[in-house]
Short mmCIF file of C-alpha atoms and ligand atoms in Angstrom, two decimals:
data_model
loop_
_atom_site.label_atom_id
_atom_site.label_comp_id
_atom_site.label_asym_id
_atom_site.label_seq_id
_atom_site.Cartn_x
_atom_site.Cartn_y
_atom_site.Cartn_z
CA MET A 1063 -19.31 61.10 -24.55
CA SER A 1064 -21.56 59.52 -21.90
CA ALA A 1065 -22.29 60.98 -18.48
CA PRO A 1066 -19.46 60.82 -15.94
CA LEU A 1067 -19.12 57.86 -13.62
CA ARG A 1068 -19.40 59.45 -10.18
CA LEU A 1069 -17.26 58.06 -7.35
CA GLY A 1070 -17.68 58.28 -3.60
CA ILE A 1071 -14.37 57.40 -1.96
CA ALA A 1072 -14.47 56.27 1.67
CA GLY A 1073 -11.07 56.10 3.31
CA LEU A 1074 -8.34 58.58 2.46
CA GLY A 1075 -5.30 56.76 3.77
CA THR A 1076 -2.55 55.19 1.70
CA VAL A 1077 -4.84 53.68 -0.93
CA GLY A 1078 -7.66 56.24 -0.97
CA THR A 1079 -5.24 59.14 -1.44
CA GLY A 1080 -3.53 57.20 -4.21
CA VAL A 1081 -6.83 56.75 -6.03
CA VAL A 1082 -7.65 60.46 -5.74
CA LYS A 1083 -4.26 61.29 -7.25
CA ILE A 1084 -4.72 58.95 -10.23
CA VAL A 1085 -8.22 60.29 -10.96
CA GLN A 1086 -6.79 63.82 -10.94
CA LYS A 1087 -3.64 63.01 -12.91
CA HIS A 1088 -5.21 60.93 -15.68
CA VAL A 1089 -8.49 62.73 -16.40
CA ASP A 1090 -8.21 62.42 -20.20
CA LEU A 1091 -6.62 58.98 -20.29
CA LEU A 1092 -9.29 57.52 -18.00
CA ALA A 1093 -12.12 59.13 -20.00
CA ALA A 1094 -10.69 57.84 -23.28
CA ARG A 1095 -10.24 54.31 -21.97
CA SER A 1096 -13.58 54.19 -20.15
CA GLY A 1097 -15.65 55.90 -22.83
CA ARG A 1098 -16.88 58.37 -20.20
CA PRO A 1099 -15.32 60.76 -17.69
CA ILE A 1100 -14.54 59.48 -14.21
CA ALA A 1101 -15.23 62.04 -11.50
CA ILE A 1102 -15.07 62.05 -7.72
CA THR A 1103 -18.19 63.52 -6.14
CA ALA A 1104 -17.56 63.04 -2.44
CA VAL A 1105 -15.02 61.62 -0.03
CA SER A 1106 -15.04 60.40 3.55
CA ALA A 1107 -12.55 59.80 6.35
CA ARG A 1108 -12.57 60.30 10.09
CA ASP A 1109 -10.53 63.47 10.44
CA ARG A 1110 -11.34 66.29 8.05
CA MET A 1111 -8.40 68.38 9.26
CA LYS A 1112 -5.71 65.83 8.49
CA ASN A 1113 -3.19 66.76 5.79
CA ARG A 1114 -3.90 64.25 2.99
CA ASP A 1115 -1.20 65.06 0.42
CA ALA A 1116 -3.98 65.43 -2.16
CA ASP A 1117 -6.27 68.27 -3.20
CA LEU A 1118 -9.75 67.44 -1.95
CA SER A 1119 -11.21 70.93 -2.31
CA GLY A 1120 -13.46 70.03 -5.22
CA TYR A 1121 -15.27 67.21 -3.42
CA ALA A 1122 -18.10 67.07 -0.94
CA TRP A 1123 -17.02 65.78 2.49
CA GLU A 1124 -18.92 63.18 4.51
CA THR A 1125 -17.66 62.34 7.97
CA ASP A 1126 -20.07 59.39 8.00
CA ALA A 1127 -19.19 56.75 5.40
CA MET A 1128 -22.79 55.49 5.52
CA ALA A 1129 -23.95 58.87 4.28
CA LEU A 1130 -21.39 58.77 1.47
CA ALA A 1131 -22.43 55.25 0.47
CA THR A 1132 -26.05 56.32 -0.05
CA ARG A 1133 -25.61 59.73 -1.69
CA GLY A 1134 -27.79 60.27 -4.75
CA ASP A 1135 -24.86 61.68 -6.74
CA VAL A 1136 -22.61 58.64 -6.29
CA ASP A 1137 -22.63 55.74 -8.80
CA VAL A 1138 -19.75 53.72 -7.39
CA TYR A 1139 -18.92 53.40 -3.71
CA VAL A 1140 -15.16 52.91 -3.31
CA GLU A 1141 -14.52 51.38 0.12
CA LEU A 1142 -10.91 51.94 1.22
CA ILE A 1143 -11.38 51.98 4.99
CA GLY A 1144 -10.53 48.37 5.81
CA GLY A 1145 -11.56 45.93 8.52
CA GLU A 1146 -13.46 42.68 8.29
CA SER A 1147 -16.71 44.11 9.62
CA GLY A 1148 -18.05 47.33 11.15
CA ILE A 1149 -18.31 50.41 8.98
CA ALA A 1150 -16.67 48.79 5.95
CA ARG A 1151 -19.24 46.02 5.76
CA ASP A 1152 -22.20 48.17 6.81
CA SER A 1153 -21.44 50.88 4.28
CA ILE A 1154 -20.91 48.41 1.42
CA GLU A 1155 -24.25 46.78 2.16
CA ALA A 1156 -25.90 50.20 2.33
CA ALA A 1157 -24.33 51.21 -0.98
CA LEU A 1158 -25.50 48.03 -2.71
CA ARG A 1159 -29.03 48.47 -1.37
CA ALA A 1160 -28.95 52.08 -2.59
CA GLY A 1161 -28.16 50.84 -6.11
CA LYS A 1162 -24.42 51.55 -6.20
CA ASP A 1163 -21.69 49.31 -7.55
CA VAL A 1164 -18.81 48.75 -5.15
CA VAL A 1165 -15.04 48.71 -5.53
CA THR A 1166 -12.96 47.69 -2.53
CA ALA A 1167 -9.42 46.65 -1.57
CA ASN A 1168 -10.63 44.96 1.60
CA LYS A 1169 -9.34 41.38 1.67
CA ALA A 1170 -10.26 40.77 5.30
CA LEU A 1171 -13.91 41.64 4.65
CA LEU A 1172 -14.15 39.53 1.49
CA ALA A 1173 -12.39 36.55 3.05
CA VAL A 1174 -14.82 36.49 5.95
CA HIS A 1175 -18.08 37.85 4.49
CA GLY A 1176 -17.45 37.53 0.74
CA GLN A 1177 -20.18 34.97 0.14
CA GLU A 1178 -22.97 36.99 1.78
CA LEU A 1179 -21.83 40.19 0.10
CA ALA A 1180 -21.60 38.54 -3.32
CA ALA A 1181 -25.07 37.03 -2.90
CA LEU A 1182 -26.48 40.40 -1.86
CA ALA A 1183 -24.81 42.26 -4.74
CA GLU A 1184 -25.95 39.74 -7.34
CA SER A 1185 -29.51 39.65 -6.00
CA LEU A 1186 -29.60 43.43 -6.45
CA GLY A 1187 -27.95 43.39 -9.88
CA ARG A 1188 -24.86 45.19 -8.59
CA VAL A 1189 -21.17 44.37 -8.92
CA ILE A 1190 -18.41 44.25 -6.31
CA ARG A 1191 -14.87 44.41 -7.69
CA PHE A 1192 -11.73 43.87 -5.62
CA GLU A 1193 -8.59 43.63 -7.77
CA ALA A 1194 -6.54 45.42 -5.11
CA ALA A 1195 -7.53 43.00 -2.35
CA VAL A 1196 -5.10 40.28 -3.46
CA ALA A 1197 -1.45 40.97 -4.18
CA GLY A 1198 -1.86 44.75 -4.54
CA GLY A 1199 -0.87 45.89 -8.02
CA ILE A 1200 -0.75 42.40 -9.56
CA PRO A 1201 -3.81 41.83 -11.79
CA VAL A 1202 -4.52 38.36 -10.42
CA ILE A 1203 -8.30 38.64 -9.97
CA LYS A 1204 -8.84 39.73 -13.56
CA THR A 1205 -6.42 37.05 -14.76
CA MET A 1206 -8.26 34.31 -12.92
CA THR A 1207 -11.85 35.41 -13.52
CA GLU A 1208 -11.38 36.41 -17.15
CA SER A 1209 -8.12 35.37 -18.80
CA LEU A 1210 -8.16 31.84 -17.32
CA ALA A 1211 -11.93 31.34 -17.50
CA GLY A 1212 -11.44 28.43 -19.90
CA ASN A 1213 -9.18 26.48 -17.54
CA GLY A 1214 -9.81 24.06 -14.74
CA ILE A 1215 -7.39 25.26 -12.06
CA ASN A 1216 -5.16 22.57 -10.59
CA ARG A 1217 -3.33 24.66 -8.04
CA VAL A 1218 -2.89 28.28 -7.03
CA MET A 1219 -0.09 29.40 -4.78
CA GLY A 1220 2.08 32.32 -3.98
CA VAL A 1221 3.80 34.78 -1.75
CA MET A 1222 1.05 37.25 -0.93
CA ASN A 1223 2.36 39.18 2.04
CA GLY A 1224 5.15 41.58 1.17
CA THR A 1225 6.05 42.28 4.78
CA CYS A 1226 6.81 38.62 5.49
CA ASN A 1227 8.85 38.30 2.33
CA TYR A 1228 10.76 41.43 3.29
CA ILE A 1229 11.51 40.01 6.73
CA LEU A 1230 12.63 36.61 5.42
CA THR A 1231 14.83 37.97 2.64
CA ARG A 1232 16.32 40.64 4.89
CA MET A 1233 17.14 38.04 7.56
CA GLU A 1234 19.06 36.12 4.92
CA SER A 1235 20.86 39.03 3.24
CA ALA A 1236 21.88 40.73 6.50
CA GLY A 1237 22.30 37.57 8.58
CA LEU A 1238 20.02 39.05 11.23
CA PRO A 1239 17.65 37.23 13.59
CA TYR A 1240 13.87 37.42 13.21
CA GLU A 1241 13.35 39.74 16.18
CA THR A 1242 15.79 42.36 14.85
CA VAL A 1243 14.29 42.42 11.37
CA PHE A 1244 10.75 42.46 12.75
CA GLU A 1245 11.65 45.63 14.66
CA GLU A 1246 13.24 47.08 11.53
CA ALA A 1247 10.03 46.40 9.58
CA ARG A 1248 8.06 48.13 12.30
CA GLN A 1249 10.33 51.22 12.09
CA LEU A 1250 9.91 51.29 8.32
CA GLY A 1251 6.13 51.25 8.69
CA TYR A 1252 5.74 47.94 6.85
CA LEU A 1253 3.73 46.17 9.54
CA GLU A 1254 -0.05 46.34 9.83
CA ALA A 1255 -1.35 48.08 12.99
CA ASP A 1256 -1.83 44.54 14.32
CA PRO A 1257 1.43 42.86 13.15
CA THR A 1258 -0.05 39.39 13.72
CA LEU A 1259 -2.05 39.94 10.54
CA ASP A 1260 1.27 39.96 8.67
CA VAL A 1261 3.68 37.69 10.54
CA GLY A 1262 0.92 35.36 11.74
CA GLY A 1263 -0.01 34.62 8.12
CA ILE A 1264 -3.58 35.92 8.48
CA ASP A 1265 -3.44 38.66 5.85
CA ALA A 1266 -1.92 36.27 3.31
CA SER A 1267 -4.55 33.66 4.20
CA HIS A 1268 -7.34 36.16 3.56
CA LYS A 1269 -5.92 36.55 0.06
CA LEU A 1270 -5.48 32.82 -0.48
CA ALA A 1271 -9.09 32.14 0.57
CA ILE A 1272 -10.32 34.64 -2.03
CA LEU A 1273 -8.21 33.08 -4.79
CA SER A 1274 -9.39 29.57 -3.83
CA SER A 1275 -13.00 30.59 -4.27
CA ILE A 1276 -12.35 31.86 -7.79
CA ALA A 1277 -10.10 28.93 -8.69
CA PHE A 1278 -12.33 26.11 -7.49
CA GLY A 1279 -15.86 27.53 -7.63
CA THR A 1280 -16.28 27.24 -3.87
CA LYS A 1281 -17.63 29.62 -1.25
CA VAL A 1282 -14.79 31.64 0.17
CA ASP A 1283 -13.63 29.74 3.25
CA PHE A 1284 -11.05 31.59 5.32
CA ASN A 1285 -11.68 29.29 8.30
CA GLY A 1286 -10.59 26.35 6.17
CA VAL A 1287 -7.05 27.69 5.71
CA GLU A 1288 -4.39 25.90 7.81
CA ILE A 1289 -2.33 28.88 8.96
CA GLU A 1290 1.15 29.14 10.34
CA GLY A 1291 3.09 32.41 10.32
CA ILE A 1292 6.79 33.12 10.12
CA GLU A 1293 7.47 33.65 13.83
CA ARG A 1294 9.31 30.35 14.28
CA VAL A 1295 11.59 30.77 11.24
CA SER A 1296 15.11 31.17 12.57
CA ILE A 1297 18.23 32.53 10.93
CA ASP A 1298 19.69 29.03 11.41
CA ASP A 1299 16.95 27.54 9.24
CA ILE A 1300 17.38 30.21 6.59
CA ARG A 1301 21.13 29.46 6.44
CA ARG A 1302 20.78 25.67 6.49
CA ALA A 1303 18.04 25.76 3.86
CA ALA A 1304 20.32 27.87 1.66
CA ASP A 1305 23.09 25.28 2.10
CA MET A 1306 20.73 22.68 0.68
CA GLY A 1307 19.67 24.87 -2.28
CA TYR A 1308 16.41 26.30 -0.88
CA LYS A 1309 14.83 29.56 0.25
CA ILE A 1310 12.20 29.86 2.95
CA LYS A 1311 9.00 31.65 1.92
CA LEU A 1312 5.63 32.21 3.57
CA LEU A 1313 3.83 30.28 0.88
CA GLY A 1314 0.10 29.92 0.36
CA VAL A 1315 -1.04 26.86 -1.56
CA ALA A 1316 -4.59 25.87 -2.50
CA GLN A 1317 -5.58 22.76 -4.39
CA MET A 1318 -8.69 20.68 -4.77
CA THR A 1319 -8.13 17.02 -3.93
CA ALA A 1320 -10.42 13.99 -3.73
CA ARG A 1321 -10.61 14.63 0.03
CA GLY A 1322 -11.67 18.26 -0.30
CA LEU A 1323 -10.14 21.71 -0.60
CA GLU A 1324 -6.65 21.98 0.83
CA GLN A 1325 -5.65 25.54 1.71
CA ARG A 1326 -2.46 26.07 3.65
CA MET A 1327 -0.37 29.10 4.52
CA SER A 1328 2.97 28.23 6.07
CA PRO A 1329 6.71 28.80 5.86
CA CYS A 1330 7.96 26.39 3.19
CA LEU A 1331 11.19 25.66 1.41
CA VAL A 1332 11.22 26.30 -2.33
CA PRO A 1333 14.13 25.75 -4.73
CA ALA A 1334 16.44 28.77 -4.60
CA ASP A 1335 16.54 29.02 -8.40
CA SER A 1336 12.72 28.91 -8.86
CA PRO A 1337 10.79 32.13 -9.55
CA LEU A 1338 9.38 31.98 -6.01
CA GLY A 1339 12.83 31.30 -4.56
CA GLN A 1340 14.22 34.38 -6.26
CA LEU A 1341 11.51 36.72 -5.00
CA GLN A 1342 13.13 39.53 -3.01
CA GLY A 1343 11.89 42.12 -0.52
CA GLY A 1344 8.26 43.22 -0.39
CA THR A 1345 7.38 41.87 -3.81
CA ASN A 1346 4.49 39.41 -4.27
CA MET A 1347 4.17 36.47 -6.66
CA VAL A 1348 1.15 34.39 -7.59
CA VAL A 1349 1.50 31.13 -9.51
CA VAL A 1350 -1.58 29.63 -11.16
CA GLU A 1351 -1.68 26.23 -12.82
CA GLY A 1352 -4.47 25.73 -15.34
CA ASP A 1353 -5.27 22.51 -17.17
CA SER A 1354 -4.87 24.13 -20.58
CA VAL A 1355 -2.57 27.09 -20.03
CA GLY A 1356 -0.08 25.28 -17.79
CA GLN A 1357 1.74 27.35 -15.21
CA ILE A 1358 1.67 31.13 -15.25
CA VAL A 1359 3.59 33.38 -12.89
CA LEU A 1360 2.49 36.90 -11.93
CA ARG A 1361 4.94 39.09 -10.06
CA GLY A 1362 4.83 42.68 -8.82
CA ALA A 1363 4.29 45.10 -5.99
CA GLY A 1364 1.83 43.69 -3.47
CA ALA A 1365 1.25 46.89 -1.53
CA GLY A 1366 1.86 50.63 -1.41
CA GLU A 1367 0.02 53.68 -2.62
CA GLY A 1368 0.71 53.54 -6.36
CA PRO A 1369 0.37 49.79 -7.02
CA THR A 1370 -2.74 49.35 -4.88
CA ALA A 1371 -4.44 52.46 -6.28
CA SER A 1372 -3.58 51.21 -9.77
CA ALA A 1373 -5.56 48.03 -9.08
CA VAL A 1374 -8.50 49.98 -7.63
CA MET A 1375 -8.53 52.17 -10.74
CA SER A 1376 -8.62 49.14 -13.03
CA ASP A 1377 -11.85 48.09 -11.32
CA ILE A 1378 -13.33 51.57 -11.60
CA VAL A 1379 -12.53 51.69 -15.32
CA GLU A 1380 -14.15 48.28 -15.82
CA VAL A 1381 -17.33 49.51 -14.13
CA ALA A 1382 -17.24 52.64 -16.28
CA ARG A 1383 -16.93 50.45 -19.39
CA GLY A 1384 -20.03 48.56 -18.34
CA VAL A 1385 -18.28 45.28 -17.55
CA ARG A 1386 -20.52 43.31 -15.20
CA LEU A 1387 -19.25 40.01 -13.85
CA PRO A 1388 -20.26 37.82 -10.91
CA VAL A 1389 -18.19 38.72 -7.87
CA PHE A 1390 -16.16 35.49 -7.63
CA GLY A 1391 -16.22 34.70 -11.36
CA GLN A 1392 -19.46 32.68 -11.28
CA PRO A 1393 -22.80 33.47 -9.62
CA ALA A 1394 -22.63 33.28 -5.83
CA SER A 1395 -25.62 30.89 -5.86
CA THR A 1396 -23.56 28.35 -7.84
CA LEU A 1397 -20.52 28.36 -5.54
CA ARG A 1398 -20.20 25.04 -3.66
CA ASP A 1399 -19.38 24.55 0.00
CA ALA A 1400 -15.61 24.25 0.25
CA GLN A 1401 -15.32 21.02 2.32
CA PRO A 1402 -11.94 21.85 3.84
CA ALA A 1403 -9.38 19.06 4.02
CA ARG A 1404 -6.18 18.96 6.03
CA THR A 1405 -3.15 18.79 3.79
CA ALA A 1406 -2.43 15.20 2.80
CA VAL A 1407 -0.57 15.72 -0.47
CA PRO A 1408 2.88 14.17 0.10
CA ALA A 1409 5.98 16.34 -0.04
CA ALA A 1410 9.63 16.19 0.85
CA TYR A 1411 10.43 17.75 4.22
CA TYR A 1412 13.39 19.58 5.71
CA MET A 1413 14.20 18.58 9.28
CA ARG A 1414 16.75 20.24 11.53
CA MET A 1415 17.75 19.04 14.96
CA GLU A 1416 20.62 19.10 17.40
CA LEU A 1417 21.87 15.78 18.72
CA GLN A 1418 24.09 14.82 21.59
CA ASP A 1419 27.47 13.85 20.16
CA LYS A 1420 27.53 10.23 21.29
CA PRO A 1421 27.58 6.82 19.61
CA GLY A 1422 24.24 5.65 18.22
CA ALA A 1423 22.53 9.06 18.32
CA LEU A 1424 22.07 9.28 14.57
CA ALA A 1425 20.95 5.66 14.40
CA LYS A 1426 18.17 6.39 16.90
CA VAL A 1427 16.95 9.30 14.79
CA ALA A 1428 17.04 7.18 11.63
CA ALA A 1429 15.08 4.47 13.43
CA VAL A 1430 12.31 6.92 14.40
CA LEU A 1431 12.08 8.15 10.83
CA GLY A 1432 11.98 4.58 9.56
CA ASP A 1433 9.26 3.65 12.06
CA SER A 1434 7.27 6.68 10.87
CA GLY A 1435 7.54 5.47 7.27
CA ILE A 1436 9.91 8.28 6.32
CA SER A 1437 12.79 7.68 3.96
CA ILE A 1438 15.88 9.93 4.07
CA ASP A 1439 16.96 11.55 0.82
CA ARG A 1440 19.90 13.65 2.05
CA MET A 1441 21.52 14.20 5.40
CA ARG A 1442 24.22 16.58 6.60
CA GLN A 1443 25.98 16.69 9.94
CA TYR A 1444 27.65 19.98 10.70
CA GLY A 1445 30.91 20.48 12.55
CA HIS A 1446 30.52 21.82 16.04
CA ALA A 1447 32.50 23.74 18.62
CA ASP A 1448 33.49 22.59 22.09
CA ASP A 1449 30.09 21.60 23.35
CA ASP A 1450 28.67 18.17 22.58
CA ARG A 1451 25.73 19.29 20.45
CA VAL A 1452 25.75 18.33 16.77
CA PRO A 1453 23.55 20.16 14.26
CA VAL A 1454 22.00 17.67 11.84
CA LEU A 1455 19.98 18.41 8.76
CA ILE A 1456 17.78 15.91 6.94
CA VAL A 1457 15.88 16.20 3.68
CA THR A 1458 13.33 13.42 3.37
CA HIS A 1459 11.90 11.75 0.33
CA LYS A 1460 8.23 12.57 -0.24
CA THR A 1461 6.14 11.70 2.76
CA THR A 1462 2.84 12.68 4.31
CA PRO A 1463 2.24 15.40 6.91
CA ASP A 1464 0.87 12.68 9.23
CA ALA A 1465 4.15 10.75 9.02
CA ILE A 1466 6.12 13.91 9.79
CA ASP A 1467 3.86 14.68 12.78
CA HIS A 1468 4.43 11.13 14.03
CA ALA A 1469 8.21 11.52 13.76
CA ILE A 1470 8.27 14.97 15.39
CA GLU A 1471 6.30 13.59 18.30
CA ALA A 1472 8.53 10.52 18.67
CA LEU A 1473 11.96 12.12 18.21
CA PRO A 1474 12.26 13.68 21.72
CA ARG A 1475 11.67 10.20 23.22
CA THR A 1476 14.98 8.99 21.73
CA GLY A 1477 16.72 10.95 24.47
CA VAL A 1478 19.44 12.10 22.04
CA LEU A 1479 18.01 15.49 21.01
CA THR A 1480 19.19 18.62 22.80
CA GLY A 1481 16.26 20.81 21.72
CA GLU A 1482 13.05 20.79 19.69
CA PRO A 1483 13.31 19.40 16.15
CA VAL A 1484 12.24 21.74 13.34
CA GLU A 1485 10.35 20.60 10.24
CA LEU A 1486 9.41 22.56 7.16
CA ARG A 1487 7.62 21.35 4.05
CA ILE A 1488 9.47 21.55 0.73
CA GLU A 1489 6.96 22.66 -1.86
CA GLU A 1490 7.32 21.62 -5.49
CA VAL A 1491 6.98 24.80 -7.52
P1 NAP B 2101 -5.16 53.45 5.98
O1 NAP B 2101 -3.99 54.15 5.43
O2 NAP B 2101 -5.18 53.03 7.40
O3 NAP B 2101 -6.45 54.37 5.70
C1 NAP B 2101 -7.72 54.07 6.20
C2 NAP B 2101 -8.61 55.25 5.96
O4 NAP B 2101 -9.91 54.92 6.41
C3 NAP B 2101 -8.18 56.53 6.71
O5 NAP B 2101 -8.24 57.62 5.84
C4 NAP B 2101 -9.21 56.66 7.81
O6 NAP B 2101 -9.53 57.99 8.17
C5 NAP B 2101 -10.42 56.03 7.13
N1 NAP B 2101 -11.41 55.59 8.09
C6 NAP B 2101 -11.24 54.82 9.18
N2 NAP B 2101 -12.42 54.65 9.81
C7 NAP B 2101 -13.34 55.33 9.10
C8 NAP B 2101 -14.70 55.57 9.24
N3 NAP B 2101 -15.39 55.05 10.27
N4 NAP B 2101 -15.34 56.31 8.31
C9 NAP B 2101 -14.65 56.84 7.27
N5 NAP B 2101 -13.34 56.66 7.09
C10 NAP B 2101 -12.70 55.92 7.99
O7 NAP B 2101 -5.50 52.14 5.15
P2 NAP B 2101 -4.97 51.74 3.68
O8 NAP B 2101 -3.60 51.19 3.81
O9 NAP B 2101 -5.21 52.85 2.74
O10 NAP B 2101 -5.90 50.48 3.34
C11 NAP B 2101 -7.22 50.64 2.92
C12 NAP B 2101 -7.75 49.28 2.45
O11 NAP B 2101 -6.92 48.79 1.40
C13 NAP B 2101 -7.72 48.19 3.53
O12 NAP B 2101 -8.80 47.33 3.34
C14 NAP B 2101 -6.41 47.46 3.24
O13 NAP B 2101 -6.41 46.12 3.70
C15 NAP B 2101 -6.42 47.51 1.74
N6 NAP B 2101 -5.10 47.35 1.12
C16 NAP B 2101 -4.09 48.18 1.47
C17 NAP B 2101 -2.86 48.05 0.86
C18 NAP B 2101 -1.72 48.96 1.19
O14 NAP B 2101 -0.64 48.81 0.60
N7 NAP B 2101 -1.88 49.92 2.09
C19 NAP B 2101 -2.67 47.05 -0.11
C20 NAP B 2101 -3.72 46.22 -0.46
C21 NAP B 2101 -4.96 46.39 0.16
P3 NAP B 2101 -8.48 58.99 8.83
O15 NAP B 2101 -7.42 59.19 7.78
O16 NAP B 2101 -9.24 60.22 9.09
O17 NAP B 2101 -7.95 58.32 10.04
N1 HSE B 2102 0.38 43.96 4.95
C1 HSE B 2102 0.20 43.64 3.58
C2 HSE B 2102 1.53 43.10 3.02
C3 HSE B 2102 -0.27 44.85 2.81
O1 HSE B 2102 2.57 43.25 3.68
O2 HSE B 2102 1.54 42.52 1.95
C4 HSE B 2102 -0.83 44.53 1.46
O3 HSE B 2102 -1.96 43.74 1.50
#
């Protein structure tokens, strides 16, 4: 058998500890599948005294990740620290320059600096692999770069933040408001240290930007993602959407159009009986549409020690096998500028508003929609209590985001609304 592949693991938190455990548990299995042993040489984290729930006694310790990244007895630098710059980026660059291959789970770093890192790695003849960076344990990077290599990709979409999906499905099942479930998620430890990364849609957008690059052969363009988080999703909307046969999901969608690359991350309605509509709790789902394969659906755990470490290990085994692929599926020098385009693809929309209960109110709303070029598909007026506010729900025929913006701006001027109207896109899935 060949010489061992020697790992330096930087970051011994949830994911790093999980990787150490798999390497220790599956010594023989990994060697058999890789054609060579896989061995950890050295590890790094900030606090050497912390209890790690893993036996680290056989490994050298580096308090400085830069030192780990450049050690002579490390072949693969496994970056599991996190963060879009700082030590994660510096140590990866140092490792590449020192002749190491790199495995990382760091979606923030790749979404923001992926192009420069890919160019650097490829110019040095090194690989960077990142299966764990998108949708945790789901093998979506390998699927897109390898299994779907013969397809033009029409659209890629999915639920890629488990915390948001937990919050939305829990709001529905328990009938609880957003603020209560957000606090519950915090207590359960589901939220990132900066919760805006989750509920603000940023973490999921990092992942979408990475998938877009692979799907469309463009430079990863996180700044081109139109992002809206789940903060404004109310329990009322979740209930009303359910009445109309829909679920609300934080959905990422990327597609190449004649106008450019559309990437959007926003709360959307999807049919309740679709695979995306049925997705519960912290689970992730990625849907890819290829011109030959049609639609494929990948579903699984998007986070957590075991699933994420499983994805990191798949990359390590591929390096051990000698698999060497361009970082984003084609050489970085051939990736085109993304040319971001605001979403223009028409869709049906859900609109919810409260009207004053007086003659002509509904007619005024219908007139605004008509003036905006929006046709109504379905409408429901709900019964109301003693006050004179009437909840009204409208599902439109397909229309453009510009037409919806026009209507949302004009509706308050009718003088018949009692609050802000809500609109959510209904995505065809
Ligand atoms: P974590 O639990 O916060 O662990 C981070 C680790 O990095 C800690 O061990 C920490 O050391 C170490 N660290 C921080 N600064 C360091 C430095 N300057 N030098 C060396 N080590 C340093 O994070 P995680 O959840 O394992 O996530 C790691 C990466 O995986 C991130 O990029 C994350 O986005 C990604 N990811 C995570 C998940 C998940 O489910 N957790 C899923 C997909 C992707 P101390 O322990 O001493 O503080
Ligand atoms: N905060 C992320 C999530 C972790 O909830 O999906 C995995 O990337």
